[in-house]
Short mmCIF file of N, CA, C and O in Angstrom, two decimals:
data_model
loop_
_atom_site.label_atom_id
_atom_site.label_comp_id
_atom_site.label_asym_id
_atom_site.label_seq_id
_atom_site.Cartn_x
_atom_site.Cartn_y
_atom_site.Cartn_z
N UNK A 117 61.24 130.69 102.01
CA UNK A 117 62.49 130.53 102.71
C UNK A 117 62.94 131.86 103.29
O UNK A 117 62.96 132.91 102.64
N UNK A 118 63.24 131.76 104.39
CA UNK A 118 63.96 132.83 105.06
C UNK A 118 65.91 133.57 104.68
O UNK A 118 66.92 133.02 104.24
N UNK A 119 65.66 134.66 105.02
CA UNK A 119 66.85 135.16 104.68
C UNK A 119 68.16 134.02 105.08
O UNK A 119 69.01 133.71 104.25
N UNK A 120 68.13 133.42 106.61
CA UNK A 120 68.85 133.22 107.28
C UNK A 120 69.17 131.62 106.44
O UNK A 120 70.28 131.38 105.96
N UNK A 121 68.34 130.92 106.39
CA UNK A 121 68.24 129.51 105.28
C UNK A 121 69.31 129.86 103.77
O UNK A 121 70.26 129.27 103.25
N UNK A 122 68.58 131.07 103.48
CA UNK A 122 69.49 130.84 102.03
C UNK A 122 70.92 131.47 102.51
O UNK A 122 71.87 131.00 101.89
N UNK A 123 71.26 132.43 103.49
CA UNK A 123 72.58 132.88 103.57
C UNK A 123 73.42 131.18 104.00
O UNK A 123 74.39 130.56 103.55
N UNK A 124 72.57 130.97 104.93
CA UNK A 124 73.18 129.29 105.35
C UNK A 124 73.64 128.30 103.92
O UNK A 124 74.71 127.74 103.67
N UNK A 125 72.52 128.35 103.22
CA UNK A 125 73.16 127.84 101.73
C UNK A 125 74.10 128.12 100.90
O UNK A 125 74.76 127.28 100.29
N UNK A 126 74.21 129.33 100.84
CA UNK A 126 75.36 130.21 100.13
C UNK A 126 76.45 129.73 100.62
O UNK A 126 77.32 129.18 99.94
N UNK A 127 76.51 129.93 102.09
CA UNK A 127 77.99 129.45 102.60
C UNK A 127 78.34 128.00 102.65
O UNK A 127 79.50 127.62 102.73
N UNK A 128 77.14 127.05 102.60
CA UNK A 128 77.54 125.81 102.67
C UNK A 128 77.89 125.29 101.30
O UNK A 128 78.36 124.16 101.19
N UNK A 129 77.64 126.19 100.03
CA UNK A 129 77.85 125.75 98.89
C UNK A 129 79.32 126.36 98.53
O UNK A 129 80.05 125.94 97.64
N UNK A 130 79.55 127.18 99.20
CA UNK A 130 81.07 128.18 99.35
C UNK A 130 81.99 126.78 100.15
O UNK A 130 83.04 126.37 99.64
N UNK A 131 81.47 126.20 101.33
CA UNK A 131 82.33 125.17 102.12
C UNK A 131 82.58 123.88 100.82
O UNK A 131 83.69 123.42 100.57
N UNK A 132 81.48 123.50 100.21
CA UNK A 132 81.75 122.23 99.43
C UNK A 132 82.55 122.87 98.49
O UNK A 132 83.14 122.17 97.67
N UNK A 133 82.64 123.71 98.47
CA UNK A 133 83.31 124.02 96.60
C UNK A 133 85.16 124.27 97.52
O UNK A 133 86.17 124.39 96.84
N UNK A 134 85.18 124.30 99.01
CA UNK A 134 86.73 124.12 99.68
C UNK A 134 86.80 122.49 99.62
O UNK A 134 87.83 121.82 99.66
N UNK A 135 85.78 122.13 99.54
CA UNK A 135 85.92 120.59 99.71
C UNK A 135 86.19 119.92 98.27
O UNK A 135 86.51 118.73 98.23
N UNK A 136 86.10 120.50 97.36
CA UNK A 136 86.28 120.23 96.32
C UNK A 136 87.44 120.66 95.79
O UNK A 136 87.73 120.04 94.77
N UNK A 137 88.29 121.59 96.13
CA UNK A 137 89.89 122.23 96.37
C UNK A 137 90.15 121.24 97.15
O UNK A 137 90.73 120.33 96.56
N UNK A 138 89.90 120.98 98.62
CA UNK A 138 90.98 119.75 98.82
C UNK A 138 90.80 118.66 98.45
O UNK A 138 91.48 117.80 99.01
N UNK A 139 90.15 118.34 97.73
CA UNK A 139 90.36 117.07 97.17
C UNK A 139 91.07 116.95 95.61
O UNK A 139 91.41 115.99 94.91
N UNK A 140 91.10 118.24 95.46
CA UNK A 140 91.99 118.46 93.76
C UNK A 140 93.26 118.52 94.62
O UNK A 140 93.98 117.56 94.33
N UNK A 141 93.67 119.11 95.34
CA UNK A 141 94.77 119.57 95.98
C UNK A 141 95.34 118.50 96.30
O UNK A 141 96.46 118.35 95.81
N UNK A 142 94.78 117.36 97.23
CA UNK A 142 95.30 116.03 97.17
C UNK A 142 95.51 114.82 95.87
O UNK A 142 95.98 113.68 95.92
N UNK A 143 95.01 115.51 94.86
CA UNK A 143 95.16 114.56 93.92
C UNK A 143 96.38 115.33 92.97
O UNK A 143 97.07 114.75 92.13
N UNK A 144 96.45 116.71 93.28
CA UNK A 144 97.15 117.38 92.64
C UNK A 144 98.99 116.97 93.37
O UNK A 144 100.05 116.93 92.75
N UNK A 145 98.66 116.69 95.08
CA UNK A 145 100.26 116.47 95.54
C UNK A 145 100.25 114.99 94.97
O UNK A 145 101.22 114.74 94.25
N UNK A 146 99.28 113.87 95.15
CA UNK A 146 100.03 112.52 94.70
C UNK A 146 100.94 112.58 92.97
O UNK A 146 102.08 112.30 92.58
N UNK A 147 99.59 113.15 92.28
CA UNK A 147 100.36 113.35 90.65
C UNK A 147 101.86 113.69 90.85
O UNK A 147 102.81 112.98 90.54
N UNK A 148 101.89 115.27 91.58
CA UNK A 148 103.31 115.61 91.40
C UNK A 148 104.10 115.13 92.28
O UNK A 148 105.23 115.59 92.10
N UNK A 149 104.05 114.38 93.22
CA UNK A 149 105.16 113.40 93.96
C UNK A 149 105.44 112.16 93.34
O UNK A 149 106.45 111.46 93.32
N UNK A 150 104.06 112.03 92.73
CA UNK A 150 104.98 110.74 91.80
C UNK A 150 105.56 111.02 90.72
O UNK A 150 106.32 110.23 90.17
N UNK A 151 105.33 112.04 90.33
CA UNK A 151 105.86 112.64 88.94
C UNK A 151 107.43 112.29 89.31
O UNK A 151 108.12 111.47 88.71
N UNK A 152 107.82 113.09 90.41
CA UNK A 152 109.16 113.71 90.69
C UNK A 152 109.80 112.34 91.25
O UNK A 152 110.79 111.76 90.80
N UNK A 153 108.98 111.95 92.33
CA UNK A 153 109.85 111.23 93.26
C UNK A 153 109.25 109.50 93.33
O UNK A 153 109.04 108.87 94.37
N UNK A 154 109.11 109.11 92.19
CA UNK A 154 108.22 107.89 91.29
C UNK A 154 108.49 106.87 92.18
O UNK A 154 107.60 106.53 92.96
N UNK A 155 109.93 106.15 92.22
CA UNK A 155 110.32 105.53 92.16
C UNK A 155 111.11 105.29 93.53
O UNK A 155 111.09 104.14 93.96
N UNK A 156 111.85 106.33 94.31
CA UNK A 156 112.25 106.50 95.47
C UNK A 156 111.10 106.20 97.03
O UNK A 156 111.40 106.09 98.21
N UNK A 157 109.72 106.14 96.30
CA UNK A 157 108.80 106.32 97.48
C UNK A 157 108.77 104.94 97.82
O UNK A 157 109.32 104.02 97.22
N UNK A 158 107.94 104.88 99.06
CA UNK A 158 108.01 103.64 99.52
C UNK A 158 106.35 102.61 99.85
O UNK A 158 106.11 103.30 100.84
N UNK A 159 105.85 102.20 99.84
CA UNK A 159 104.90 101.79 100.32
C UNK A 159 103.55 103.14 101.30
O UNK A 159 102.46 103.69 101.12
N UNK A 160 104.81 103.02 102.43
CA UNK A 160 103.79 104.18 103.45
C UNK A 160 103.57 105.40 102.54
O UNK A 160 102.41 105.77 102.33
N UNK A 161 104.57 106.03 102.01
CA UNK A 161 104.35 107.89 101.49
C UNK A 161 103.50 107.64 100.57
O UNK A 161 103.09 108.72 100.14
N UNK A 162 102.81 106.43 99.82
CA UNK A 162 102.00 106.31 98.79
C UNK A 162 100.83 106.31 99.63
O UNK A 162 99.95 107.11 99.31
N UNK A 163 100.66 105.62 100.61
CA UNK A 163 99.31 105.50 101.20
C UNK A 163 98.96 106.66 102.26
O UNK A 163 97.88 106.69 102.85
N UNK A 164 100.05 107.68 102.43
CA UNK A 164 99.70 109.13 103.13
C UNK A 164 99.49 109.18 102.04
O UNK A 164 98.59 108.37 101.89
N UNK A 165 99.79 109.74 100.80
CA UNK A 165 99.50 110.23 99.58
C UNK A 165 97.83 110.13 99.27
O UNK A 165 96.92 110.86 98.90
N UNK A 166 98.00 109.12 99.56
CA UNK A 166 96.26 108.25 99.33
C UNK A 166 95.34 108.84 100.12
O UNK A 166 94.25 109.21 99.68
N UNK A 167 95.68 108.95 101.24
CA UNK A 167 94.81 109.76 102.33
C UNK A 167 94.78 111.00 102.19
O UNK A 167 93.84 111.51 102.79
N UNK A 168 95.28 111.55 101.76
CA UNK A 168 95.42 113.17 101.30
C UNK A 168 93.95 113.50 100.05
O UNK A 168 93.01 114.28 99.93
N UNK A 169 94.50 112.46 99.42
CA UNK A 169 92.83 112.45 98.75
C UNK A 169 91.44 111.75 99.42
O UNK A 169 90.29 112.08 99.15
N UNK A 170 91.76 110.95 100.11
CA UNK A 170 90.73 110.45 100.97
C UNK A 170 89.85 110.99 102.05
O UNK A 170 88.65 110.97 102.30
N UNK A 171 91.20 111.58 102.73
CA UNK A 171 90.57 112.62 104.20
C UNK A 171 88.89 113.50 103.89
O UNK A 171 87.74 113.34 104.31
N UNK A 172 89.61 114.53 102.83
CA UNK A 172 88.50 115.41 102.72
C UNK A 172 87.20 114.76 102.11
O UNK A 172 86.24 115.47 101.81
N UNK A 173 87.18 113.44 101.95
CA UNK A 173 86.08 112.77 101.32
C UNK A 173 85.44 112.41 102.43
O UNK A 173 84.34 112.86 102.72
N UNK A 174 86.18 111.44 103.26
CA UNK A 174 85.73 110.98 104.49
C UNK A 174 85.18 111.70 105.70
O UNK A 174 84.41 111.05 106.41
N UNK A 175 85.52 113.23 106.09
CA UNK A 175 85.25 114.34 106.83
C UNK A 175 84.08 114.90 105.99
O UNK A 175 83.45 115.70 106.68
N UNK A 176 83.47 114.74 104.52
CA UNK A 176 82.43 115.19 104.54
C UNK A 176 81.64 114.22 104.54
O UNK A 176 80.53 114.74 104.49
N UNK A 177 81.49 112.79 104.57
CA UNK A 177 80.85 112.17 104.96
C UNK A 177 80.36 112.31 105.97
O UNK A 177 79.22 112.74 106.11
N UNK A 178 81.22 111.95 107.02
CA UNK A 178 81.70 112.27 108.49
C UNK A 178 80.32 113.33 108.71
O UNK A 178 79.21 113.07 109.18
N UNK A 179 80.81 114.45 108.23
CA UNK A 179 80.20 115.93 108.63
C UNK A 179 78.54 116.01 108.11
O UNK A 179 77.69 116.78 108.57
N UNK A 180 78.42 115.45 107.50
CA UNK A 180 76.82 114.85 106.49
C UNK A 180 76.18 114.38 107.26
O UNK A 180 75.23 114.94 107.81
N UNK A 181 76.61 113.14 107.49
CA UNK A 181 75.55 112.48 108.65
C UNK A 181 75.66 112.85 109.93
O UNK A 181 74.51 112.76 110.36
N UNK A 182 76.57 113.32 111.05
CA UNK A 182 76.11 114.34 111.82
C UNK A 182 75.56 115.76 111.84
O UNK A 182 75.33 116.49 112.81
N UNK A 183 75.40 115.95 110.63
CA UNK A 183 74.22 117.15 110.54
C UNK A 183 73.23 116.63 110.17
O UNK A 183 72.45 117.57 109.95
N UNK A 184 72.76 115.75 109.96
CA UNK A 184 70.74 115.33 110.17
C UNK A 184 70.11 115.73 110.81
O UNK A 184 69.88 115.24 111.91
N UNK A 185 69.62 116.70 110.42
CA UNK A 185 68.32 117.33 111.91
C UNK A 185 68.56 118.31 111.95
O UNK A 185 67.69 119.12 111.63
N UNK A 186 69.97 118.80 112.39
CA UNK A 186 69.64 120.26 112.32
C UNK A 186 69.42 121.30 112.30
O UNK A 186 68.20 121.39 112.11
N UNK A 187 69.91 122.40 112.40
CA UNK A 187 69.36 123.52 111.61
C UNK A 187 70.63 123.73 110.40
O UNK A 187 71.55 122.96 110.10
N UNK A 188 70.30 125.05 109.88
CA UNK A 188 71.23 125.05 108.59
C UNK A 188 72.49 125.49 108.60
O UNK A 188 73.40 125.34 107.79
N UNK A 189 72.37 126.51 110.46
CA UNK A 189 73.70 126.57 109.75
C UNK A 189 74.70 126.09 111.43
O UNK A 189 75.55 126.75 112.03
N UNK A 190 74.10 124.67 111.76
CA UNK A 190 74.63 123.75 112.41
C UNK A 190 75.35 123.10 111.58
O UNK A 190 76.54 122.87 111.82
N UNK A 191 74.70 122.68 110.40
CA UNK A 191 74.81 122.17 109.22
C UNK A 191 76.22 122.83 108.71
O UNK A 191 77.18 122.19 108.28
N UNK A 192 76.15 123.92 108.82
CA UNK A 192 77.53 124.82 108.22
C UNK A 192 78.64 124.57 109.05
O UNK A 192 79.74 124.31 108.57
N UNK A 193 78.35 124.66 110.60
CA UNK A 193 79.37 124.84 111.30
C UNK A 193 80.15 123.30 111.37
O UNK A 193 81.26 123.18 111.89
N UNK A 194 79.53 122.35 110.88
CA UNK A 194 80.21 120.99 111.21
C UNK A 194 80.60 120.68 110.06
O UNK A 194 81.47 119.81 110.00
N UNK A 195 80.13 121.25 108.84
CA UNK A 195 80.76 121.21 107.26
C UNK A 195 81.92 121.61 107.58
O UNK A 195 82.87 120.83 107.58
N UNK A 196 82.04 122.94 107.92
CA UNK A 196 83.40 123.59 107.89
C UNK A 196 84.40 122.92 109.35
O UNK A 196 85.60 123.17 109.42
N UNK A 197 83.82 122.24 110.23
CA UNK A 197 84.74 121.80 110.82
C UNK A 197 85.32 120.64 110.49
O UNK A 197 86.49 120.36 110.74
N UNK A 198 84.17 119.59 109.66
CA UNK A 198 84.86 118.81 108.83
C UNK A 198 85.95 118.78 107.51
O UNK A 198 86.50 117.81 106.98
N UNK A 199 86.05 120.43 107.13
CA UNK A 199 86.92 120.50 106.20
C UNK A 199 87.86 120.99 106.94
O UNK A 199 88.78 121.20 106.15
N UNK A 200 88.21 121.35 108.12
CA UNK A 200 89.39 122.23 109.36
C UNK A 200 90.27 120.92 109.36
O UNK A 200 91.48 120.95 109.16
N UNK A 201 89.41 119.58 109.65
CA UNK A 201 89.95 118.35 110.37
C UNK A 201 90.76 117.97 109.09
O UNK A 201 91.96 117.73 109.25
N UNK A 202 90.20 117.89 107.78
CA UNK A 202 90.57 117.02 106.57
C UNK A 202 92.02 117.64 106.32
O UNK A 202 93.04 116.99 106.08
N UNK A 203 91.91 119.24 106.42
CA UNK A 203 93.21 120.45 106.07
C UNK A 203 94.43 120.15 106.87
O UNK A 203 95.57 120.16 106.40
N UNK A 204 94.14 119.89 108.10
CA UNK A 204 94.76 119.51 109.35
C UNK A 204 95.55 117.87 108.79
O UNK A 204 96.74 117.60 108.64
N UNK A 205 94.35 117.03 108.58
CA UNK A 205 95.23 116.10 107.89
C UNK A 205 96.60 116.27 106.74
O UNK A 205 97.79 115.94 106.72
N UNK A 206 95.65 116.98 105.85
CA UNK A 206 96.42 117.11 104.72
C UNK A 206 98.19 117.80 104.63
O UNK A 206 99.16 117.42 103.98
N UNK A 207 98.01 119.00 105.62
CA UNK A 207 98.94 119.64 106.18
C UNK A 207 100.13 118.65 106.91
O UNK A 207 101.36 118.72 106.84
N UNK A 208 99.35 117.79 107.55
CA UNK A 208 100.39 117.45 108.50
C UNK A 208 101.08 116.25 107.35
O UNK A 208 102.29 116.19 107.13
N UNK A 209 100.26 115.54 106.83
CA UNK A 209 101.09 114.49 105.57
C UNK A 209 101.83 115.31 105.18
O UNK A 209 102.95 115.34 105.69
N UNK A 210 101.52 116.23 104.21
CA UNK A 210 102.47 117.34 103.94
C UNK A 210 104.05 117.19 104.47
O UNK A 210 105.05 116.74 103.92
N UNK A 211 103.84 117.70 105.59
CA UNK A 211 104.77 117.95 106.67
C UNK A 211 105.73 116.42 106.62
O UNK A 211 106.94 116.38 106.38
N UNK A 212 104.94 115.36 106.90
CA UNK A 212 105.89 114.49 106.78
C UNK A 212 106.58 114.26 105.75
O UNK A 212 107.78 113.98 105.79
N UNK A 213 105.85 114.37 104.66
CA UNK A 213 106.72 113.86 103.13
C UNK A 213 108.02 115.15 102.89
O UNK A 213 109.00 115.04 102.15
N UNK A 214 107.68 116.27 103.72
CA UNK A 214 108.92 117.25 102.86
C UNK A 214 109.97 116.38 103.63
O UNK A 214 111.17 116.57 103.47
#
């Protein structure tokens, strides 16, 4: 393996382990919104809630199967744009629930 392959790995194992923060991060805002605000929520803020954990699952799917083929760190650049898109989600739910 070439230098350029394993630096490509390093960082793509650096991108999943952000992908693995937002998806704690989204499970971390539903816990504490329902903690706080249980009972006041409504139908919709539960199912942004839901997507907050969902997004970053779905964007690395997303980002998985359009990197087939290839190279590695094509592979990187659409990982990390699939976690830009999921953040972008997450942010903007955010935004609505404050």
């Amino acid at each position: 393996m070439s230098a350029r392959v394993v630096s490509a790995w390093v960082v793509a194992v650096g991108v999943l382990g952000l992908y693995a923060y937002a998806v704690a991060a989204g499970i971390g805002n539903l816990v504490g919104m329902s903690t706080f605000l249980g009972d006041v929520l409504g139908p919709l803020p539960w199912a942004l809630l839901g997507l907050t954990v969902v997004a970053p699952i779905v964007a690395l799917v997303v980002a998985l199967i359009l990197a087939r083929g290839r190279t590695a760190w094509v592979r990187v650049l659409l990982l990390a744009t699939g976690l830009c898109v999921a953040a972008a989600v997450q942010l903007e739910i955010m935004h609505l629930m404050s």
